[in-house]
Amino acid sequence: MDMKTLRFQNHKLYQRLEQRKRLEEDLRSRIEQLEKRQTQSDDVLTVINRYWNQFNEDIRLMLQRFDAETADESETRNESEATTSFLTQLSTWDREELDEKLVNRVQVSKRAVAKIVQAFDRLHQRNEKVARALKGEGMEGEAPPSLEEGVRELNGELQQENKNLQAQNLSFHERHHLMCLKVAELEEKLQAMDTEKAEMQNRIEDMEYDLNKTRSRCEKVETHLAETCQKLKAMQDDGGGGVGNKGTGNGVPGKITPAITSKKTLPSSYRSSLICPPQMEELASEVEELRELSAKRLDELEKKTNEHKEALKEVERLKMDLRQLPESVIVETTEYKCLQSQFSVLYNESMQLKTQLEETRAQLQNSKNAHLRQIEQMESEELTSQKKLRTEVIQLEDMQAQVRKEYEMLRIEFEQNLAANEQTGPINREMRHLITSLQNHITQLKGEIHRYKRKYKESASETSKLKREVEELHQKLAVRQRSASVSERQDSVSSDRGDGLKEQVVKEEGSESCDSSGPPTSSNQQSSVPAGAGGPAGEDKSAEGGIDVKKEEGDEETKDNEEGGDKKDDKIKKEVKKEGKEGKESKQGGAAASAKDTRENEIIRNLKSEHKKAVNDYRELKLLLDMYKGVGKEQRDKVQLMAAEKKARQEVEELKAQVKKLQESKREERKKLADEEAIRKIKQLEETVHQLQRQVAAQKQEEETLLNEMEVTGQAFEDMQEQNIRLIQQLREKDDANFKLMSERIKSNQIHQLANEERNVLQEQTNTLTTQVEAQNQVVRKLEEKERLLQNTLATVEKELSLRQQALEMHKRKAIESAQSAADLKLHLEKYHAQMKEAQQVVAEKTMALEQEAFKYRRVQEEIASLRRKVERAKKFEMADRADEVLMEEIREYKDTLTCPSCKVKRKDAVLVKCFHVFCFDCLRTRYETRQRKCPKCNAAFGANDYHRLYLT
Amino acid sequence: MSTPARRRLMRDFKRLQQDPPAGVSAAPTENNIMIWNAVIFGPHDTPFEDGTFKLTLEFTEEYPNKPPTVKFVSKMFHPNVYADGGICLDILQNRWSPTYDVAAILTSIQSLLDEPNPNSPANSLAAQLYQENRREYEKRVAAIVEQSWLNFQDEDDGEEMKKDT
C-alpha cells in the first residue's frame, strides 16, 4: 500500500515540478520584460531630470537677470547637487524617500516659478511706470491744450479697453461654465470608468482563476495525452514485438521523459502520425463529429443569446408599457374590483369602528365623570359619617364618663351603706340574742304549761275517779235506801265500811248528809249529830277539798306542782283521817240511818247540784282553757293566772263565808250540843279549823307571793315585749334601710349594665361604622379598579383603532399593490404568450435536435456493434490464451453469489421470508438476537418466524 | 482468535488485495487486525485532486453487525468532517448495513469528499464557505491537499531514513 501511495505521490510531485518549471520560465520572461521597462523608464526619468534642471537653471538665470535680490543661493546649490547625483540618488533612495525628495523639488521649483511671476509683475509695473513716464513726458513735451484731448483719447481708449475686457470676461465666464460642465461630465465618466475598472478587475481575477484552472487541466490533459501516447507506443511496440513484451508494462515509467519531450517538441499531427492508421482514422472521424457538434452547439448558443437579448428588450419594453399603463385598464380588472369592494368593506368597517370608538370614548368619559362624582359623593358622605361618628363617639364617651361617675357614686353609697349595715350588725345580733333568749324563755314556759297540763289531766282523772266514787256513793245510797227500808242490812253496810277509801268517802257523804239533814230532824238528832258533826266538818273539808282541788287546779297553772301535790297529799291524809273519824262516828250513828234517808236524798240533791256546778265550772274552765289555747300563750297564761286568782279570791271569799257560817252553825250546835264528845270533837274540829286557817293563811301568803311573782314576771314580760317590739321596729327599720340600699344597689347595677349595654351598642355601632367605612373603601377601590379597567379598555380600543388604521393603510397599500400585481399579471400574460411562442419555437428546435440525436444514436449503435465485434474478437484471443483465468474469474463470481453477503465468509443457508434475501443462518440469528432485526440488504424488518433454513443442494 | 469479525476482516483484506478499488488502499496494522490504516486519493476533477488522506478504521467484535469507527488522520477541511477527524456519514452511523465492507466504506468516503452534505455540517466554516464562497473553499482545500503531501513526505523521508540506516 505504501508503495502504491508513494508511487502516486511521486507521480504527482513530478507533475508539480513540471508545472513549477513552466512557471519559472514564465516568470523569467516577465522579469526580462520588466527589466526592459525599467531601463526605458530610467531613460525617461533622466531625460525628465535633465529638462527639469535646465528649467530650474533657466528660471534662476531669469531671476538673476530680473532681480538679483530674489534669487536664493541655497536653492541653486541644492539644485546643482541634485543634478549631479540624481540617478545615483534615485537608485539609493527608497520609494518614500524618493517621494519626499520629489515633493521638495517640486516645491522648490514652485517657489522659483512664483518668484519669476513676481518679478514679471514688477517688470510689468515698471513697464507701465515707464510708459506713463514716457506719456507724461510726451504730454508735457507737446502742449498743455492737447492734454485734455489726450485725456479724452486716453479715456476713450480706456473705455474701449474696458469694453473689450468685459467682453473677454463674459467669454471667459462662458468658457468657465462650459468647462465646469465638461468637468462634471468627465467626473461622472471617470466614476463610471472606475466602477467599470473595478468590475473589469474582478472579471480579470475570475478569468485568471479560470485560466489557471484551465491551464492546470490543459497540463493534466497533456500529461494524460503523453501517458496515452506512451501507452500507445508501448502497445505499438507490443503489436510489433508480439505478445512477449507484455511483461514490460510495468517498465513504462522509465520512458516517460522522452515521451514528454516529444510531446513538447512535436505537434499533435506528428504525434497522430505515430498512432496506427485505423485508430487515427477513427479519431479523425470522432474529431470531425465533435467539431460538427460544437459548431451546432455554437449556433444554438448564438441563437439562444439572441433570444435572450430579444427577451430582455421585450422585458424593457413591457416595463415601459407598464409604467405608462393607463388606469382604466387596471380599473377594469376583476381583481381590482374585488379589491375595491374589499377596500370599501374595510373602509366601512373602519368607519363603524371609528364611530364605535367615539361612542365608547363618550361612554368612557361619562362613566369617568360619573365615577368622579360618585367618588366625591362617597368622600363627602364618608366625611359626614366620620364627623357623625366622632360626635357620637364623643357623646358616648361623655355618657360613659357620667355613668362611671354615677357608678362610682353608687359604689361609694353602697360602701357607706355596707358600713352602716356593719354598724347595725351588732344591734341585730343583740336583738337576735334577746329574741333567742326570749324564745328560750317561752320554751321553758311552754314546758311548764305542758307540765301543768299533765297535772290537770291527772286532776281530771282524779275528778273522774271522784265522779265514779260519787256514782258508787249513789249506788250505796240506793242500797241504803233499800236498807233503810229493810234496816237490817246496816251491819253488812258497816262491815263494808272498813274496806277502802271509797267506802269511807261514802260514809263521809253519809255523815255529810246527816249533817245537812241533821238540824231539821230532831228525832234523828243524836245519831245524826255525830253524823252532822262529822257532816259539816266533812262538808267543810269536802268543800275545802273541792275548793282546794279547784284552787289547786288554778294554782297548778300558776304555781309549782309540789306545793299543790303536797297540799293534796296533806288534804287526802286529812280526809282520810276525817273519814276515818267520820267512819267511827257513822259506826256509832249507823242505827239511825234509816231515818236519815230523806235527808240523804236532799244531800244527794245538794251534791248533785254542787256536782253540776263543779261540772259547769269544769266546763267553763275547759272553755277558758280552750280560749287560752287560742290566745297567745303568755297572755293566756296571764289571763288564766288572773282568772285563777279571781277564782281563788272568790273561793277564798266563799270559804270565809262558809267559815263564818260554820262558826255560826258551830255556836248554834254548841249551844245545842253539850256533849263532851261533841266538845272534844269541836275542839278537834276547832283545831282542825285553826290548822285549816293557818293553812289558808299560808296559802294566802303563798298566793300573795305568787301574785307578786306574777306581777314581776308580767312586768318583766311586758318590758321584754316592749324591748322586743322596739328591737323589731329597729330591725324593720334596718331591713327597710337594707332594702333601700339593696334596691339602690340594684338600680345602680342596672344603670351600670345599661351603660355597659349602651357602650357595647355604641361599640357595635362604631364597628359597624368602621365596617361600613371599610366597605366604602372597598367600593372605592373597586371603582378605581373599574376605572383602571376602563382606562385599559380605552387604551386597548385606541390600540385597536390604531391597528385598524394601520390595517386600513395596509389594505390601501394592498389595493395599490394588487393594482400593480394586476398590471404585472397582465405583463405576465403577455410574457406567457411570448413564452408560448418561444416554446413553440423551442419545440420545433427540439424536434430538430431529436432528429439529430436519433441520427447520432444510430451511429452510436453501429459503433457499439462494431465494438462488440471487437470484444468478441479479443475474448476469443483471451480464451485461446488463458481460459483458466477466465474460468477462475467466473468461479469466483459464482462463489460470491453463493456466500452470505453479510459476513461474506459462510455459505448462504437461510432466507428471509419478508424480502426473500438470502444470508447465512448465523448472521440472521445474531442480528435477531442483537435486536437489529432488519434485513442487511434492504432494511426490511423481520421477526422470529421470518427467517428459515434454506437448502440449496 | 477466529471470531466471525476477524474472519470477515481477513476476507475483506484478501478481497482488497485481489480486487483493489480505484483511488483507495487499506491494510490492517501488523499486530492487530481490528485496527486498519487506509489512504484515500483525492478524486479527479475535484478540489481534493492529488490529495493523499490517511485514515484509521477501528473495528469491534460486533463487526459486521456494527459499523467501524473511521477517522481522518491527516488534517481535513470538509463540511462533514469534524476537527478531530471524525466523519459524519450516514452509512457509518444509522444507515450501516453488514453488506458493506472496507472497500465500500472507503469508496463511499472518497465520493463524500466531492459531494459534501452541508445540511448536516460537522465543520461549520467549511459548510459556510462551500455554500457561499466556493473559491475560498477550494483555496482552503488546495492548502489541505498540499499539507497532506507534506505530511506524507515527512513520513516517507522518515521511512527512507530508516531504510538507509
PDB file of C-alpha atoms in Angstrom, chain A residues 1-6 8-9 12-13 15-16 20 202 205-206 209 213 217 220 224 892 896 899 901-906 919 923 926-927 930 932 935-937 939, chain B residues 4 7-8 11-12 15 18-20 25-27 37-39 41 44-45 49-52 64-66 95 97-101 135 138 146 148-149 152-153 156 159:
ATOM      1  CA  MET A   1       0.000   0.000   0.000  1.00  0.00           C
ATOM      2  CA  ASP A   2       2.728   2.439   0.956  1.00  0.00           C
ATOM      3  CA  MET A   3       4.497   1.667  -2.251  1.00  0.00           C
ATOM      4  CA  LYS A   4       1.367   2.492  -4.152  1.00  0.00           C
ATOM      5  CA  THR A   5       0.838   5.722  -2.349  1.00  0.00           C
ATOM      6  CA  LEU A   6       4.488   6.634  -2.827  1.00  0.00           C
ATOM      7  CA  PHE A   8       1.172   8.011  -6.759  1.00  0.00           C
ATOM      8  CA  GLN A   9       2.744  10.841  -4.849  1.00  0.00           C
ATOM      9  CA  LYS A  12       2.048  13.921  -8.651  1.00  0.00           C
ATOM     10  CA  LEU A  13       5.239  15.587  -7.456  1.00  0.00           C
ATOM     11  CA  GLN A  15       3.815  16.795 -12.405  1.00  0.00           C
ATOM     12  CA  ARG A  16       4.104  19.624  -9.920  1.00  0.00           C
ATOM     13  CA  ARG A  20       6.852  24.844 -11.407  1.00  0.00           C
ATOM     14  CA  ASN A 202     -12.939  41.352 -10.707  1.00  0.00           C
ATOM     15  CA  GLU A 205      -9.371  37.931 -11.428  1.00  0.00           C
ATOM     16  CA  ASP A 206     -12.112  35.472 -12.238  1.00  0.00           C
ATOM     17  CA  TYR A 209      -8.603  31.912 -11.814  1.00  0.00           C
ATOM     18  CA  LYS A 213      -7.788  26.117 -13.764  1.00  0.00           C
ATOM     19  CA  ARG A 217      -6.421  20.990 -16.741  1.00  0.00           C
ATOM     20  CA  LYS A 220      -3.165  17.387 -16.972  1.00  0.00           C
ATOM     21  CA  HIS A 224      -2.598  12.206 -19.899  1.00  0.00           C
ATOM     22  CA  ARG A 892     -15.024 -16.561  -8.075  1.00  0.00           C
ATOM     23  CA  ASP A 896     -19.512 -14.690  -4.271  1.00  0.00           C
ATOM     24  CA  THR A 899     -21.539 -16.684   0.063  1.00  0.00           C
ATOM     25  CA  PRO A 901     -23.408 -11.029   1.765  1.00  0.00           C
ATOM     26  CA  SER A 902     -23.440 -10.145   5.453  1.00  0.00           C
ATOM     27  CA  CYS A 903     -20.444 -11.999   6.825  1.00  0.00           C
ATOM     28  CA  LYS A 904     -19.045 -12.817   3.358  1.00  0.00           C
ATOM     29  CA  VAL A 905     -17.459 -15.907   4.921  1.00  0.00           C
ATOM     30  CA  LYS A 906     -20.141 -18.563   5.223  1.00  0.00           C
ATOM     31  CA  PHE A 919     -27.952 -14.977   4.079  1.00  0.00           C
ATOM     32  CA  CYS A 923     -25.803 -13.870  10.655  1.00  0.00           C
ATOM     33  CA  THR A 926     -27.060 -12.847  15.590  1.00  0.00           C
ATOM     34  CA  ARG A 927     -28.957  -9.955  14.061  1.00  0.00           C
ATOM     35  CA  THR A 930     -28.794  -8.393  18.979  1.00  0.00           C
ATOM     36  CA  GLN A 932     -31.002  -5.495  14.806  1.00  0.00           C
ATOM     37  CA  CYS A 935     -32.568  -7.169   6.504  1.00  0.00           C
ATOM     38  CA  PRO A 936     -28.884  -6.250   5.841  1.00  0.00           C
ATOM     39  CA  LYS A 937     -29.720  -5.730   2.192  1.00  0.00           C
ATOM     40  CA  ASN A 939     -33.608  -2.847   5.774  1.00  0.00           C
TER      41      ASN A 939
ATOM     42  CA  PRO B   4     -16.641 -14.020  12.878  1.00  0.00           C
ATOM     43  CA  ARG B   7     -12.713 -13.928   9.687  1.00  0.00           C
ATOM     44  CA  ARG B   8     -14.720 -11.297   7.918  1.00  0.00           C
ATOM     45  CA  ARG B  11     -11.772 -11.930   3.907  1.00  0.00           C
ATOM     46  CA  ASP B  12     -12.131  -8.154   3.359  1.00  0.00           C
ATOM     47  CA  ARG B  15     -10.643  -9.126  -1.334  1.00  0.00           C
ATOM     48  CA  GLN B  18      -7.283  -9.386  -5.103  1.00  0.00           C
ATOM     49  CA  ASP B  19      -9.538  -6.703  -6.481  1.00  0.00           C
ATOM     50  CA  PRO B  20      -8.196  -3.287  -5.393  1.00  0.00           C
ATOM     51  CA  SER B  25      -5.947   1.412  -0.380  1.00  0.00           C
ATOM     52  CA  ALA B  26      -6.140  -0.097   3.083  1.00  0.00           C
ATOM     53  CA  ALA B  27      -4.323  -2.658   5.250  1.00  0.00           C
ATOM     54  CA  ASN B  37      -4.780   2.084   8.202  1.00  0.00           C
ATOM     55  CA  ALA B  38      -6.159   3.404   4.950  1.00  0.00           C
ATOM     56  CA  VAL B  39      -5.301   6.022   2.296  1.00  0.00           C
ATOM     57  CA  PHE B  41      -6.511   9.647  -3.004  1.00  0.00           C
ATOM     58  CA  HIS B  44     -10.087  13.579 -10.133  1.00  0.00           C
ATOM     59  CA  ASP B  45     -11.673  16.824 -11.254  1.00  0.00           C
ATOM     60  CA  GLU B  49      -7.446  16.033  -6.546  1.00  0.00           C
ATOM     61  CA  ASP B  50      -3.899  14.815  -5.890  1.00  0.00           C
ATOM     62  CA  GLY B  51      -4.532  14.729  -2.115  1.00  0.00           C
ATOM     63  CA  THR B  52      -3.446  11.664  -0.144  1.00  0.00           C
ATOM     64  CA  PRO B  64     -20.145  -6.537  10.513  1.00  0.00           C
ATOM     65  CA  ASN B  65     -23.292  -6.018  12.514  1.00  0.00           C
ATOM     66  CA  LYS B  66     -21.911  -2.740  13.868  1.00  0.00           C
ATOM     67  CA  ARG B  95     -27.689   3.536   7.708  1.00  0.00           C
ATOM     68  CA  SER B  97     -25.555  -2.473   6.722  1.00  0.00           C
ATOM     69  CA  PRO B  98     -23.433  -5.577   7.218  1.00  0.00           C
ATOM     70  CA  THR B  99     -23.197  -5.931   3.467  1.00  0.00           C
ATOM     71  CA  TYR B 100     -20.733  -3.033   3.382  1.00  0.00           C
ATOM     72  CA  ASP B 101     -17.078  -3.977   3.538  1.00  0.00           C
ATOM     73  CA  ARG B 135     -13.410  29.910  -4.483  1.00  0.00           C
ATOM     74  CA  GLU B 138     -11.341  25.497  -2.996  1.00  0.00           C
ATOM     75  CA  GLU B 146      -0.609  20.300  -0.152  1.00  0.00           C
ATOM     76  CA  SER B 148      -1.320  16.080   3.077  1.00  0.00           C
ATOM     77  CA  TRP B 149       1.669  15.702   0.731  1.00  0.00           C
ATOM     78  CA  PHE B 152       3.343  12.090   3.701  1.00  0.00           C
ATOM     79  CA  GLN B 153       6.724  13.316   2.505  1.00  0.00           C
ATOM     80  CA  ASP B 156       8.260   8.906   3.722  1.00  0.00           C
ATOM     81  CA  GLU B 159      10.857   5.752   6.412  1.00  0.00           C
TER      82      GLU B 159
END
